[in-house]
Tab-separated table of C-alpha atoms in Angstrom:
chain	number	residue	atom	x	y	z
G	26	UNK	CA	-85.350	-51.992	-90.415
G	27	UNK	CA	-85.135	-55.379	-88.822
G	28	UNK	CA	-82.269	-55.077	-86.421
G	29	UNK	CA	-81.781	-58.783	-85.938
G	30	UNK	CA	-81.506	-59.309	-89.672
G	31	UNK	CA	-78.402	-57.166	-89.662
G	32	UNK	CA	-76.768	-59.572	-87.284
G	33	UNK	CA	-77.832	-62.490	-89.437
G	34	UNK	CA	-76.321	-60.861	-92.481
G	35	UNK	CA	-73.038	-60.220	-90.733
G	36	UNK	CA	-73.053	-63.762	-89.436
G	37	UNK	CA	-72.960	-65.023	-92.999
G	38	UNK	CA	-69.599	-63.342	-93.326
G	39	UNK	CA	-68.360	-63.751	-89.767
G	40	UNK	CA	-69.374	-67.134	-88.436
G	41	UNK	CA	-68.016	-66.286	-85.023
G	42	UNK	CA	-70.244	-63.294	-84.524
G	43	UNK	CA	-72.752	-65.026	-82.295
G	44	UNK	CA	-69.942	-66.179	-80.118
G	45	UNK	CA	-68.486	-62.694	-79.874
G	46	UNK	CA	-71.808	-61.107	-79.137
G	47	UNK	CA	-73.607	-63.926	-77.489
G	48	UNK	CA	-74.505	-62.385	-74.111
G	49	UNK	CA	-75.523	-59.038	-75.584
G	50	UNK	CA	-77.366	-60.555	-78.481
G	51	UNK	CA	-79.433	-62.670	-76.166
G	52	UNK	CA	-80.174	-59.587	-74.134
G	53	UNK	CA	-81.265	-57.680	-77.211
G	54	UNK	CA	-83.391	-60.524	-78.482
G	55	UNK	CA	-85.019	-60.684	-75.112
G	56	UNK	CA	-85.693	-56.962	-75.166
G	57	UNK	CA	-86.982	-56.772	-78.712
G	58	UNK	CA	-89.037	-59.908	-78.167
G	59	UNK	CA	-90.605	-58.249	-75.162
G	60	UNK	CA	-93.065	-56.167	-77.112
G	61	UNK	CA	-90.399	-54.011	-78.768
G	62	UNK	CA	-90.064	-51.770	-75.768
G	63	UNK	CA	-86.635	-50.502	-76.666
G	64	UNK	CA	-86.812	-47.134	-78.343
G	65	UNK	CA	-85.534	-47.505	-81.886
G	66	UNK	CA	-83.455	-44.370	-81.469
G	67	UNK	CA	-81.294	-46.092	-78.858
G	68	UNK	CA	-80.467	-48.988	-81.125
G	69	UNK	CA	-77.747	-47.417	-83.257
G	70	UNK	CA	-75.834	-46.570	-80.135
G	71	UNK	CA	-76.247	-50.085	-78.765
G	72	UNK	CA	-75.142	-51.462	-82.125
G	73	UNK	CA	-72.074	-49.262	-82.234
G	74	UNK	CA	-70.881	-50.128	-78.784
G	75	UNK	CA	-71.655	-53.779	-79.383
G	76	UNK	CA	-69.464	-53.931	-82.430
G	77	UNK	CA	-66.720	-51.976	-80.787
G	78	UNK	CA	-66.673	-54.648	-78.143
G	79	UNK	CA	-67.057	-57.563	-80.508
G	80	UNK	CA	-64.290	-56.561	-82.861
G	81	UNK	CA	-62.052	-55.058	-80.265
G	82	UNK	CA	-60.924	-51.481	-80.102
G	83	UNK	CA	-57.450	-50.094	-80.283
G	84	UNK	CA	-56.836	-47.744	-77.405
G	85	UNK	CA	-55.778	-44.214	-78.243
G	86	UNK	CA	-52.496	-42.885	-76.909
G	87	UNK	CA	-54.320	-40.562	-74.541
G	88	UNK	CA	-56.332	-43.454	-73.108
G	89	UNK	CA	-53.118	-45.393	-72.568
G	90	UNK	CA	-51.439	-42.406	-70.935
G	91	UNK	CA	-54.436	-41.970	-68.616
G	92	UNK	CA	-54.091	-45.569	-67.466
G	93	UNK	CA	-50.363	-45.180	-66.935
G	94	UNK	CA	-50.753	-41.926	-64.949
G	95	UNK	CA	-53.322	-43.587	-62.767
G	96	UNK	CA	-50.994	-46.563	-62.231
G	97	UNK	CA	-48.087	-44.226	-61.511
G	98	UNK	CA	-50.056	-42.565	-58.693
G	99	UNK	CA	-50.672	-45.943	-57.100
G	100	UNK	CA	-47.034	-46.925	-57.469
G	101	UNK	CA	-45.891	-43.629	-55.890
G	102	UNK	CA	-48.135	-44.508	-52.954
G	103	UNK	CA	-46.726	-48.001	-52.552
G	104	UNK	CA	-43.099	-46.980	-53.185
G	105	UNK	CA	-43.093	-44.275	-50.532
G	106	UNK	CA	-44.980	-46.498	-48.105
G	107	UNK	CA	-42.378	-49.275	-48.193
G	108	UNK	CA	-39.484	-46.871	-48.350
G	109	UNK	CA	-40.600	-45.261	-45.112
G	110	UNK	CA	-41.545	-48.629	-43.587
G	111	UNK	CA	-38.066	-50.006	-44.170
G	112	UNK	CA	-36.070	-46.872	-43.295
G	113	UNK	CA	-37.812	-44.391	-40.987
G	114	UNK	CA	-40.592	-46.265	-39.256
G	115	UNK	CA	-40.113	-46.649	-35.511
G	116	UNK	CA	-41.390	-50.174	-35.182
G	117	UNK	CA	-38.861	-53.005	-35.095
G	118	UNK	CA	-38.924	-55.303	-38.114
G	119	UNK	CA	-38.817	-58.653	-36.327
G	120	UNK	CA	-36.463	-60.626	-38.564
G	121	UNK	CA	-33.954	-60.403	-41.366
G	122	UNK	CA	-36.390	-62.400	-43.520
G	123	UNK	CA	-39.105	-59.817	-42.984
G	124	UNK	CA	-36.739	-56.952	-43.665
G	125	UNK	CA	-35.521	-58.677	-46.795
G	126	UNK	CA	-39.066	-59.224	-48.080
G	127	UNK	CA	-40.121	-55.611	-47.425
G	128	UNK	CA	-36.940	-54.407	-49.117
G	129	UNK	CA	-37.656	-56.585	-52.150
G	130	UNK	CA	-41.141	-55.178	-52.421
G	131	UNK	CA	-39.915	-51.598	-51.913
G	132	UNK	CA	-37.420	-52.070	-54.746
G	133	UNK	CA	-40.130	-53.403	-57.054
G	134	UNK	CA	-42.460	-50.508	-56.349
G	135	UNK	CA	-39.682	-47.991	-56.989
G	136	UNK	CA	-38.833	-49.846	-60.206
G	137	UNK	CA	-42.511	-49.643	-61.233
G	138	UNK	CA	-42.454	-45.848	-60.630
G	139	UNK	CA	-39.398	-45.416	-62.796
G	140	UNK	CA	-40.679	-47.745	-65.502
G	141	UNK	CA	-44.060	-46.010	-65.705
G	142	UNK	CA	-42.466	-42.571	-65.738
G	143	UNK	CA	-40.222	-43.472	-68.629
G	144	UNK	CA	-43.072	-45.184	-70.500
G	145	UNK	CA	-45.281	-42.100	-70.096
G	146	UNK	CA	-42.451	-39.876	-71.302
G	147	UNK	CA	-41.820	-42.109	-74.282
G	148	UNK	CA	-45.461	-41.605	-75.260
G	149	UNK	CA	-44.879	-37.844	-75.315
G	150	UNK	CA	-46.634	-37.030	-72.030
G	151	UNK	CA	-45.383	-35.640	-68.751
G	152	UNK	CA	-45.607	-38.026	-65.798
G	153	UNK	CA	-47.846	-36.752	-62.984
G	154	UNK	CA	-45.967	-35.478	-59.934
G	155	UNK	CA	-45.806	-37.514	-56.768
G	156	UNK	CA	-48.602	-36.493	-54.376
G	157	UNK	CA	-48.076	-35.788	-50.691
G	158	UNK	CA	-49.238	-38.823	-48.754
G	159	UNK	CA	-50.796	-39.330	-45.353
G	160	UNK	CA	-50.388	-43.028	-44.572
G	161	UNK	CA	-52.601	-42.758	-41.518
G	162	UNK	CA	-55.467	-42.161	-43.999
G	163	UNK	CA	-56.601	-39.090	-42.062
G	164	UNK	CA	-56.245	-40.850	-38.752
G	165	UNK	CA	-57.724	-44.238	-39.648
G	166	UNK	CA	-54.351	-45.982	-39.157
G	167	UNK	CA	-52.600	-43.691	-36.612
G	168	UNK	CA	-49.950	-46.362	-35.792
G	169	UNK	CA	-49.005	-47.219	-39.374
G	170	UNK	CA	-45.324	-46.405	-38.813
G	171	UNK	CA	-45.176	-47.229	-35.112
G	172	UNK	CA	-46.896	-50.588	-35.029
G	173	UNK	CA	-45.579	-53.323	-37.285
G	174	UNK	CA	-48.926	-55.164	-37.531
G	175	UNK	CA	-50.704	-52.007	-38.612
G	176	UNK	CA	-48.052	-51.481	-41.218
G	177	UNK	CA	-48.538	-55.013	-42.581
G	178	UNK	CA	-52.304	-54.537	-42.571
G	179	UNK	CA	-51.997	-51.383	-44.678
G	180	UNK	CA	-49.455	-53.191	-46.900
G	181	UNK	CA	-51.990	-55.952	-47.577
G	182	UNK	CA	-54.643	-53.343	-48.309
G	183	UNK	CA	-52.365	-51.580	-50.815
G	184	UNK	CA	-51.246	-54.771	-52.573
G	185	UNK	CA	-54.743	-56.181	-52.942
G	186	UNK	CA	-55.927	-52.799	-54.189
G	187	UNK	CA	-53.082	-52.698	-56.688
G	188	UNK	CA	-53.995	-56.116	-58.068
G	189	UNK	CA	-57.606	-55.077	-58.496
G	190	UNK	CA	-56.707	-51.694	-59.976
G	191	UNK	CA	-54.406	-53.072	-62.736
G	192	UNK	CA	-56.973	-55.754	-63.509
G	193	UNK	CA	-59.621	-53.153	-63.981
G	194	UNK	CA	-57.520	-51.252	-66.527
G	195	UNK	CA	-56.419	-54.143	-68.758
G	196	UNK	CA	-59.346	-53.689	-71.112
G	197	UNK	CA	-58.348	-50.053	-71.699
G	198	UNK	CA	-55.008	-51.248	-73.049
G	199	UNK	CA	-56.467	-53.670	-75.623
G	200	UNK	CA	-54.585	-53.421	-78.895
G	201	UNK	CA	-51.480	-51.911	-77.355
G	202	UNK	CA	-49.315	-55.016	-77.055
G	203	UNK	CA	-46.283	-53.585	-75.304
G	204	UNK	CA	-48.114	-51.530	-72.700
G	205	UNK	CA	-50.723	-54.213	-72.045
G	206	UNK	CA	-48.058	-56.843	-71.509
G	207	UNK	CA	-46.064	-54.561	-69.214
G	208	UNK	CA	-49.182	-53.784	-67.177
G	209	UNK	CA	-49.971	-57.470	-66.887
G	210	UNK	CA	-46.382	-58.154	-65.813
G	211	UNK	CA	-46.715	-55.531	-63.041
G	212	UNK	CA	-50.162	-56.861	-62.111
G	213	UNK	CA	-48.853	-60.377	-61.341
G	214	UNK	CA	-45.926	-58.956	-59.353
G	215	UNK	CA	-48.416	-57.066	-57.147
G	216	UNK	CA	-50.252	-60.368	-56.651
G	217	UNK	CA	-47.016	-62.049	-55.608
G	218	UNK	CA	-46.468	-59.219	-53.082
G	219	UNK	CA	-50.018	-59.573	-51.810
G	220	UNK	CA	-49.511	-63.298	-51.285
G	221	UNK	CA	-46.304	-62.753	-49.323
G	222	UNK	CA	-47.638	-59.918	-47.149
G	223	UNK	CA	-50.625	-62.117	-46.321
G	224	UNK	CA	-48.269	-64.929	-45.341
G	225	UNK	CA	-46.379	-62.461	-43.120
G	226	UNK	CA	-49.601	-61.504	-41.416
G	227	UNK	CA	-50.609	-65.135	-41.077
G	228	UNK	CA	-47.289	-65.914	-39.389
G	229	UNK	CA	-48.114	-63.191	-36.828
G	230	UNK	CA	-51.474	-64.697	-36.037
G	231	UNK	CA	-53.866	-63.056	-38.488
G	232	UNK	CA	-56.587	-65.275	-39.925
G	233	UNK	CA	-55.704	-64.852	-43.569
G	234	UNK	CA	-54.626	-66.918	-46.556
G	235	UNK	CA	-52.433	-65.914	-49.536
G	236	UNK	CA	-55.651	-65.545	-51.572
G	237	UNK	CA	-58.840	-63.561	-50.947
G	238	UNK	CA	-61.754	-65.548	-49.541
G	239	UNK	CA	-65.100	-63.952	-50.334
G	240	UNK	CA	-64.986	-60.293	-49.257
G	241	UNK	CA	-63.060	-61.082	-46.090
G	242	UNK	CA	-60.567	-58.423	-44.958
G	243	UNK	CA	-58.346	-60.910	-43.117
G	244	UNK	CA	-59.212	-59.330	-39.803
G	245	UNK	CA	-58.353	-55.751	-40.736
G	246	UNK	CA	-61.935	-54.671	-40.549
G	247	UNK	CA	-64.345	-52.121	-41.905
G	248	UNK	CA	-61.676	-49.526	-42.688
G	249	UNK	CA	-60.620	-51.586	-45.696
G	250	UNK	CA	-63.907	-53.280	-46.538
G	251	UNK	CA	-64.255	-51.332	-49.825
G	252	UNK	CA	-61.061	-53.018	-51.016
G	253	UNK	CA	-62.684	-56.439	-50.678
G	254	UNK	CA	-66.264	-55.749	-51.685
G	255	UNK	CA	-67.078	-57.581	-54.904
G	256	UNK	CA	-64.569	-60.382	-54.248
G	257	UNK	CA	-67.479	-62.548	-53.114
G	258	UNK	CA	-68.520	-63.043	-56.757
G	259	UNK	CA	-68.826	-66.762	-57.554
G	260	UNK	CA	-70.348	-66.570	-61.008
G	261	UNK	CA	-67.970	-65.932	-63.924
G	262	UNK	CA	-69.290	-65.270	-67.450
G	263	UNK	CA	-72.645	-66.760	-66.416
G	264	UNK	CA	-70.962	-69.889	-65.080
G	265	UNK	CA	-71.569	-70.586	-61.398
G	266	UNK	CA	-68.283	-71.739	-59.875
G	267	UNK	CA	-69.489	-73.169	-56.562
G	268	UNK	CA	-70.042	-76.902	-57.126
G	269	UNK	CA	-69.184	-76.481	-60.811
G	270	UNK	CA	-69.619	-79.658	-62.920
G	271	UNK	CA	-70.633	-81.567	-59.797
G	272	UNK	CA	-67.173	-81.084	-58.270
G	273	UNK	CA	-66.896	-80.306	-54.535
G	274	UNK	CA	-65.822	-76.701	-55.038
G	275	UNK	CA	-66.929	-74.746	-51.968
G	276	UNK	CA	-68.265	-71.226	-52.134
G	277	UNK	CA	-65.051	-70.090	-50.414
G	278	UNK	CA	-62.839	-71.802	-52.993
G	279	UNK	CA	-64.998	-70.480	-55.806
G	280	UNK	CA	-64.421	-66.880	-54.719
G	281	UNK	CA	-60.701	-67.464	-54.084
G	282	UNK	CA	-60.277	-68.823	-57.613
G	283	UNK	CA	-60.964	-65.511	-59.308
G	284	UNK	CA	-59.720	-62.072	-58.249
G	285	UNK	CA	-62.063	-59.257	-59.190
G	286	UNK	CA	-61.306	-55.894	-60.759
G	287	UNK	CA	-62.032	-52.412	-59.389
G	288	UNK	CA	-62.904	-49.420	-61.544
G	289	UNK	CA	-60.697	-46.353	-61.529
G	290	UNK	CA	-63.279	-44.468	-59.488
G	291	UNK	CA	-63.530	-47.240	-56.935
G	292	UNK	CA	-59.742	-47.242	-56.559
G	293	UNK	CA	-59.604	-43.448	-56.283
G	294	UNK	CA	-62.216	-43.546	-53.501
G	295	UNK	CA	-60.047	-46.062	-51.684
G	296	UNK	CA	-56.766	-44.170	-51.970
G	297	UNK	CA	-58.077	-40.618	-51.619
G	298	UNK	CA	-57.821	-40.674	-47.781
G	299	UNK	CA	-54.105	-41.435	-48.190
G	300	UNK	CA	-53.514	-38.412	-50.434
G	301	UNK	CA	-53.110	-34.995	-48.869
G	302	UNK	CA	-52.523	-33.068	-52.087
I	9	UNK	CA	-47.260	-72.729	-95.615
I	10	UNK	CA	-47.542	-76.472	-95.521
I	11	UNK	CA	-51.216	-76.292	-94.675
I	12	UNK	CA	-51.920	-73.866	-97.405
I	13	UNK	CA	-50.120	-76.022	-99.883
I	14	UNK	CA	-51.998	-79.079	-98.716
I	15	UNK	CA	-55.302	-77.293	-99.076
I	16	UNK	CA	-54.434	-76.217	-102.559
I	17	UNK	CA	-53.467	-79.712	-103.632
I	18	UNK	CA	-56.612	-81.169	-102.135
I	19	UNK	CA	-58.709	-78.613	-103.979
I	20	UNK	CA	-56.936	-79.539	-107.202
I	21	UNK	CA	-57.650	-83.203	-106.689
I	22	UNK	CA	-61.292	-82.613	-105.848
I	23	UNK	CA	-61.656	-80.373	-108.857
I	24	UNK	CA	-60.216	-83.084	-111.099
I	25	UNK	CA	-62.642	-85.567	-109.687
I	26	UNK	CA	-65.594	-83.382	-110.597
I	27	UNK	CA	-64.368	-83.074	-114.142
I	28	UNK	CA	-63.990	-86.795	-114.299
I	29	UNK	CA	-67.463	-87.420	-112.993
I	30	UNK	CA	-68.878	-85.492	-115.848
I	31	UNK	CA	-66.725	-86.686	-118.719
I	32	UNK	CA	-65.294	-90.063	-118.133
I	33	UNK	CA	-66.860	-93.445	-118.361
I	34	UNK	CA	-67.503	-95.423	-115.258
I	35	UNK	CA	-64.614	-97.846	-115.757
I	36	UNK	CA	-61.992	-95.123	-116.236
I	37	UNK	CA	-63.330	-93.211	-113.293
I	38	UNK	CA	-62.771	-96.140	-110.963
I	39	UNK	CA	-59.203	-96.370	-112.195
I	40	UNK	CA	-58.657	-92.653	-111.566
I	41	UNK	CA	-60.206	-92.743	-108.125
I	42	UNK	CA	-57.624	-95.276	-107.077
I	43	UNK	CA	-54.815	-93.089	-108.338
I	44	UNK	CA	-56.351	-90.062	-106.684
I	45	UNK	CA	-56.532	-91.724	-103.269
I	46	UNK	CA	-52.903	-92.768	-103.579
I	47	UNK	CA	-51.952	-89.230	-104.482
I	48	UNK	CA	-53.724	-87.798	-101.472
I	49	UNK	CA	-52.071	-90.275	-99.211
I	50	UNK	CA	-48.694	-89.112	-100.512
I	51	UNK	CA	-49.560	-85.456	-99.883
I	52	UNK	CA	-50.638	-86.297	-96.350
I	53	UNK	CA	-47.465	-88.250	-95.710
I	54	UNK	CA	-45.374	-85.342	-96.959
I	55	UNK	CA	-47.053	-82.988	-94.532
I	56	UNK	CA	-46.629	-85.320	-91.597
I	57	UNK	CA	-42.918	-85.569	-92.189
I	58	UNK	CA	-42.307	-81.870	-92.576
I	59	UNK	CA	-44.379	-80.390	-89.798
I	60	UNK	CA	-44.658	-81.949	-86.395
I	61	UNK	CA	-47.094	-79.294	-85.285
I	62	UNK	CA	-49.699	-80.620	-87.662
I	63	UNK	CA	-49.994	-83.650	-85.482
I	64	UNK	CA	-51.951	-83.507	-82.290
I	65	UNK	CA	-55.053	-81.697	-81.258
I	66	UNK	CA	-55.803	-78.193	-82.443
I	67	UNK	CA	-56.844	-75.618	-79.908
I	68	UNK	CA	-58.671	-73.413	-82.388
I	69	UNK	CA	-58.139	-69.931	-83.768
I	70	UNK	CA	-58.596	-66.495	-82.237
I	71	UNK	CA	-59.991	-66.196	-78.744
I	72	UNK	CA	-61.315	-69.754	-78.807
I	73	UNK	CA	-57.770	-70.976	-79.376
I	74	UNK	CA	-56.474	-68.890	-76.452
I	75	UNK	CA	-59.247	-70.063	-74.148
I	76	UNK	CA	-58.504	-73.695	-75.062
I	77	UNK	CA	-54.819	-72.997	-74.489
I	78	UNK	CA	-55.679	-71.785	-70.976
I	79	UNK	CA	-57.984	-74.791	-70.584
I	80	UNK	CA	-55.100	-77.097	-71.463
I	81	UNK	CA	-52.794	-75.478	-68.879
I	82	UNK	CA	-55.498	-75.606	-66.193
I	83	UNK	CA	-56.074	-79.291	-66.981
I	84	UNK	CA	-52.375	-79.897	-66.340
I	85	UNK	CA	-52.340	-77.977	-63.072
I	86	UNK	CA	-55.589	-79.512	-61.775
I	87	UNK	CA	-54.383	-83.043	-62.571
I	88	UNK	CA	-51.140	-82.392	-60.712
I	89	UNK	CA	-52.739	-81.011	-57.536
I	90	UNK	CA	-55.457	-83.682	-57.626
I	91	UNK	CA	-52.743	-86.358	-57.609
I	92	UNK	CA	-50.863	-84.587	-54.770
I	93	UNK	CA	-54.036	-84.461	-52.671
I	94	UNK	CA	-54.711	-88.156	-53.360
I	95	UNK	CA	-51.186	-89.271	-52.364
I	96	UNK	CA	-50.949	-90.412	-48.713
I	97	UNK	CA	-47.252	-89.744	-47.948
I	98	UNK	CA	-46.233	-86.581	-49.693
I	99	UNK	CA	-43.978	-85.271	-46.957
I	100	UNK	CA	-45.977	-82.036	-46.863
I	101	UNK	CA	-46.919	-80.754	-43.392
I	102	UNK	CA	-50.629	-80.667	-42.584
I	103	UNK	CA	-50.675	-76.874	-42.990
I	104	UNK	CA	-48.969	-77.161	-46.363
I	105	UNK	CA	-51.292	-79.974	-47.421
I	106	UNK	CA	-54.303	-77.820	-46.541
I	107	UNK	CA	-52.983	-75.020	-48.767
I	108	UNK	CA	-52.437	-77.567	-51.555
I	109	UNK	CA	-56.060	-78.628	-51.259
I	110	UNK	CA	-57.099	-74.998	-51.663
I	111	UNK	CA	-54.907	-74.707	-54.743
I	112	UNK	CA	-56.292	-77.941	-56.177
I	113	UNK	CA	-59.809	-76.574	-55.827
I	114	UNK	CA	-58.829	-73.285	-57.500
I	115	UNK	CA	-57.308	-75.148	-60.448
I	116	UNK	CA	-60.295	-77.445	-60.774
I	117	UNK	CA	-62.547	-74.383	-60.724
I	118	UNK	CA	-60.449	-72.793	-63.493
I	119	UNK	CA	-60.464	-76.001	-65.576
I	120	UNK	CA	-64.186	-76.535	-65.290
I	121	UNK	CA	-64.868	-72.874	-65.917
I	122	UNK	CA	-63.050	-72.971	-69.251
I	123	UNK	CA	-64.764	-76.215	-70.218
I	124	UNK	CA	-68.165	-74.708	-69.442
I	125	UNK	CA	-67.401	-71.406	-71.138
I	126	UNK	CA	-66.056	-73.062	-74.293
I	127	UNK	CA	-69.035	-75.415	-74.554
I	128	UNK	CA	-68.800	-77.487	-77.763
I	129	UNK	CA	-65.572	-75.700	-78.757
I	130	UNK	CA	-63.684	-77.128	-75.782
I	131	UNK	CA	-60.895	-79.584	-76.510
I	132	UNK	CA	-61.058	-83.012	-74.902
I	133	UNK	CA	-59.262	-84.178	-71.801
I	134	UNK	CA	-55.510	-84.230	-72.065
I	135	UNK	CA	-53.425	-87.186	-71.011
I	136	UNK	CA	-50.733	-86.056	-68.589
I	137	UNK	CA	-47.279	-87.506	-68.053
I	138	UNK	CA	-46.128	-87.145	-64.454
I	139	UNK	CA	-43.430	-89.804	-64.680
I	140	UNK	CA	-40.743	-87.223	-63.814
I	141	UNK	CA	-42.451	-86.298	-60.530
I	142	UNK	CA	-41.960	-88.086	-57.233
I	143	UNK	CA	-45.251	-87.639	-55.410
I	144	UNK	CA	-43.849	-88.962	-52.149
I	145	UNK	CA	-41.141	-86.289	-52.094
I	146	UNK	CA	-41.975	-82.851	-50.712
I	147	UNK	CA	-39.071	-81.387	-52.688
I	148	UNK	CA	-40.273	-82.892	-55.953
I	149	UNK	CA	-43.857	-81.740	-55.365
I	150	UNK	CA	-42.830	-78.184	-54.459
I	151	UNK	CA	-40.391	-77.928	-57.385
I	152	UNK	CA	-43.078	-79.057	-59.809
I	153	UNK	CA	-45.707	-76.771	-58.300
I	154	UNK	CA	-43.267	-73.823	-58.591
I	155	UNK	CA	-42.550	-74.675	-62.228
I	156	UNK	CA	-46.256	-74.965	-63.061
I	157	UNK	CA	-47.321	-71.788	-61.248
I	158	UNK	CA	-44.541	-69.624	-62.656
I	159	UNK	CA	-45.251	-71.073	-66.076
I	160	UNK	CA	-48.970	-70.331	-65.671
I	161	UNK	CA	-48.303	-66.724	-64.683
I	162	UNK	CA	-46.031	-66.179	-67.649
I	163	UNK	CA	-48.514	-67.898	-69.966
I	164	UNK	CA	-51.448	-65.655	-69.002
I	165	UNK	CA	-49.227	-62.585	-69.041
I	166	UNK	CA	-47.989	-63.468	-72.529
I	167	UNK	CA	-51.435	-64.388	-73.837
I	168	UNK	CA	-53.105	-61.136	-72.876
I	169	UNK	CA	-51.991	-59.292	-76.006
I	170	UNK	CA	-53.401	-62.104	-78.168
I	171	UNK	CA	-56.930	-61.830	-76.744
I	172	UNK	CA	-59.342	-59.780	-78.821
I	173	UNK	CA	-62.341	-59.586	-76.525
I	174	UNK	CA	-62.179	-57.404	-73.423
I	175	UNK	CA	-64.374	-59.792	-71.446
I	176	UNK	CA	-61.971	-62.653	-72.030
I	177	UNK	CA	-58.999	-60.447	-71.280
I	178	UNK	CA	-60.555	-59.577	-67.910
I	179	UNK	CA	-61.265	-63.242	-67.172
I	180	UNK	CA	-57.639	-64.098	-67.848
I	181	UNK	CA	-56.701	-61.241	-65.517
I	182	UNK	CA	-58.950	-62.601	-62.792
I	183	UNK	CA	-57.181	-65.945	-62.982
I	184	UNK	CA	-53.549	-64.882	-63.458
I	185	UNK	CA	-53.355	-62.997	-60.168
I	186	UNK	CA	-54.601	-66.112	-58.347
I	187	UNK	CA	-51.879	-68.132	-60.094
I	188	UNK	CA	-49.362	-65.475	-58.968
I	189	UNK	CA	-50.600	-65.774	-55.383
I	190	UNK	CA	-50.044	-69.555	-55.650
I	191	UNK	CA	-46.600	-69.095	-57.211
I	192	UNK	CA	-45.483	-66.744	-54.464
I	193	UNK	CA	-46.663	-69.122	-51.727
I	194	UNK	CA	-45.020	-72.183	-53.289
I	195	UNK	CA	-41.762	-70.302	-53.735
I	196	UNK	CA	-41.864	-69.178	-50.086
I	197	UNK	CA	-42.448	-72.791	-48.983
I	198	UNK	CA	-39.285	-73.754	-50.849
I	199	UNK	CA	-37.266	-70.718	-49.723
I	200	UNK	CA	-38.877	-67.989	-47.640
I	201	UNK	CA	-38.502	-64.641	-49.416
I	202	UNK	CA	-38.243	-66.016	-52.952
I	203	UNK	CA	-41.859	-65.044	-53.791
I	204	UNK	CA	-40.728	-62.596	-56.470
I	205	UNK	CA	-36.999	-63.053	-56.823
I	206	UNK	CA	-34.880	-62.106	-59.784
I	207	UNK	CA	-35.511	-65.428	-61.546
I	208	UNK	CA	-39.049	-64.230	-62.315
I	209	UNK	CA	-39.038	-60.438	-61.803
I	210	UNK	CA	-36.694	-58.230	-63.822
I	211	UNK	CA	-35.004	-54.939	-62.912
I	212	UNK	CA	-38.092	-52.969	-63.985
I	213	UNK	CA	-40.155	-54.957	-61.489
I	214	UNK	CA	-41.913	-56.847	-64.292
I	215	UNK	CA	-42.934	-60.506	-64.120
I	216	UNK	CA	-42.169	-62.933	-66.941
I	217	UNK	CA	-44.386	-63.392	-69.968
I	218	UNK	CA	-44.125	-66.149	-72.530
I	219	UNK	CA	-45.761	-66.765	-75.881
I	220	UNK	CA	-48.024	-69.833	-76.298
I	221	UNK	CA	-45.321	-71.558	-78.361
I	222	UNK	CA	-42.733	-71.027	-75.579
I	223	UNK	CA	-45.160	-72.235	-72.897
I	224	UNK	CA	-46.261	-75.344	-74.730
I	225	UNK	CA	-42.649	-76.283	-75.471
I	226	UNK	CA	-42.053	-76.314	-71.692
I	227	UNK	CA	-45.372	-77.905	-70.762
I	228	UNK	CA	-45.081	-80.779	-73.204
I	229	UNK	CA	-42.781	-82.629	-70.827
I	230	UNK	CA	-45.852	-83.175	-68.695
I	231	UNK	CA	-48.472	-83.670	-71.423
I	232	UNK	CA	-48.660	-86.914	-73.406
I	233	UNK	CA	-51.345	-85.651	-75.749
I	234	UNK	CA	-49.689	-83.814	-78.582
I	235	UNK	CA	-50.913	-80.227	-78.973
I	236	UNK	CA	-50.680	-78.501	-82.343
I	237	UNK	CA	-49.800	-74.825	-82.591
I	238	UNK	CA	-51.520	-74.599	-85.967
I	239	UNK	CA	-54.124	-71.835	-85.997
I	240	UNK	CA	-53.361	-70.727	-82.425
I	241	UNK	CA	-52.503	-67.011	-82.051
I	242	UNK	CA	-48.798	-66.861	-81.280
I	243	UNK	CA	-45.795	-64.604	-81.681
């Protein structure tokens, strides 16, 4: 069986195949050209997953529900965080503008919770219960509700995590138009929040921009480094962005131009310290 | 429909020509060829009249079409911010101008990324129309930036469901959140606290999404080059 001939045959019917497969096909050609070191037994699996990717897969309902339950957990976290920050925290919110912004974000996060719960129910599943949270993250942020700057730092951490978390799940919603679009519509709202929280920190003296530069934490430090690791990527789909096409695009701008995803496991590792049970 | 009909008629004409080649004498053939050309011109004229979208450049079908669609929007944004950065008296403060330079670089990075990723499938450079923008007015610049950024967010959000390949969907996701960060900043520069107000976020906390047809209808005010929707995934 000549594996590459199969691709050639399919290409006669589907002229776009090379384009769909291009990166993987090159990789396979490289491997098979390299003395045929790939065990033949592994090829059917590679072929199957390759076609699944090339022709798109439709997510099953249980996959979609899994994504939504995961998102709901993150929204519970954010909703309770802002609710407590606006109502029971002991720090003084310094201005009406700041209080207004935090209230706006609180309302969005609560709306996300309700929206996700009803979407999960409409898919015939039971929404996960709200966990018990520890916003000090087991003592990492002891002043989260007594020091306004700590609160804003944790807020930034949550928003940037949320953006990366939704981004990482988009592919699992392929083929489910309504849920994918809703998830994308939440994703960009989290990014708007992140931008504003970063501006609030900037106004209080933090060295931070509305966008993420490399893997910089914006002065928060190592406690949140995992939330920013990977953001230093400056090559997208094999295209190097720094200095692209001879333009004066700095490495910093290149990394700011694209936000990166986090996997579910990476996100869970980040939020686990905030969850008691 | 129009396209299909046109294709059918063309095929009919071509088929007739083949028959003629085989059966008719040279003199008669030349006569027919003249009539055939006239007929085809009439068909083409009919199409032009009935369907404006058949004019202008085509973005392509499937994911290529969507990537070219994104490329077109990024061209528009990059051209705008490039002009802002090149204008001496914009009325922007130095801090604001520095943020605008950042945004310009992000949009250029997006534009050049799509061009590089699309390779020979990339559309050409679009001609923009910024005659409605006053580049020496801070208000005009901010209002335009807000319109472009909110439009960009809604465009990527609305295009997600049309993308077939997970890699491209992720790339769109990597860009849309940066556009949303821009949008929030620009809105706050106009009115602090409007980063996600009810004009863009609904009661479920969801941002806007728009179909390619809706987006291009809005964007065409700023783009001289006519863009055809033919073949582009849409809804």
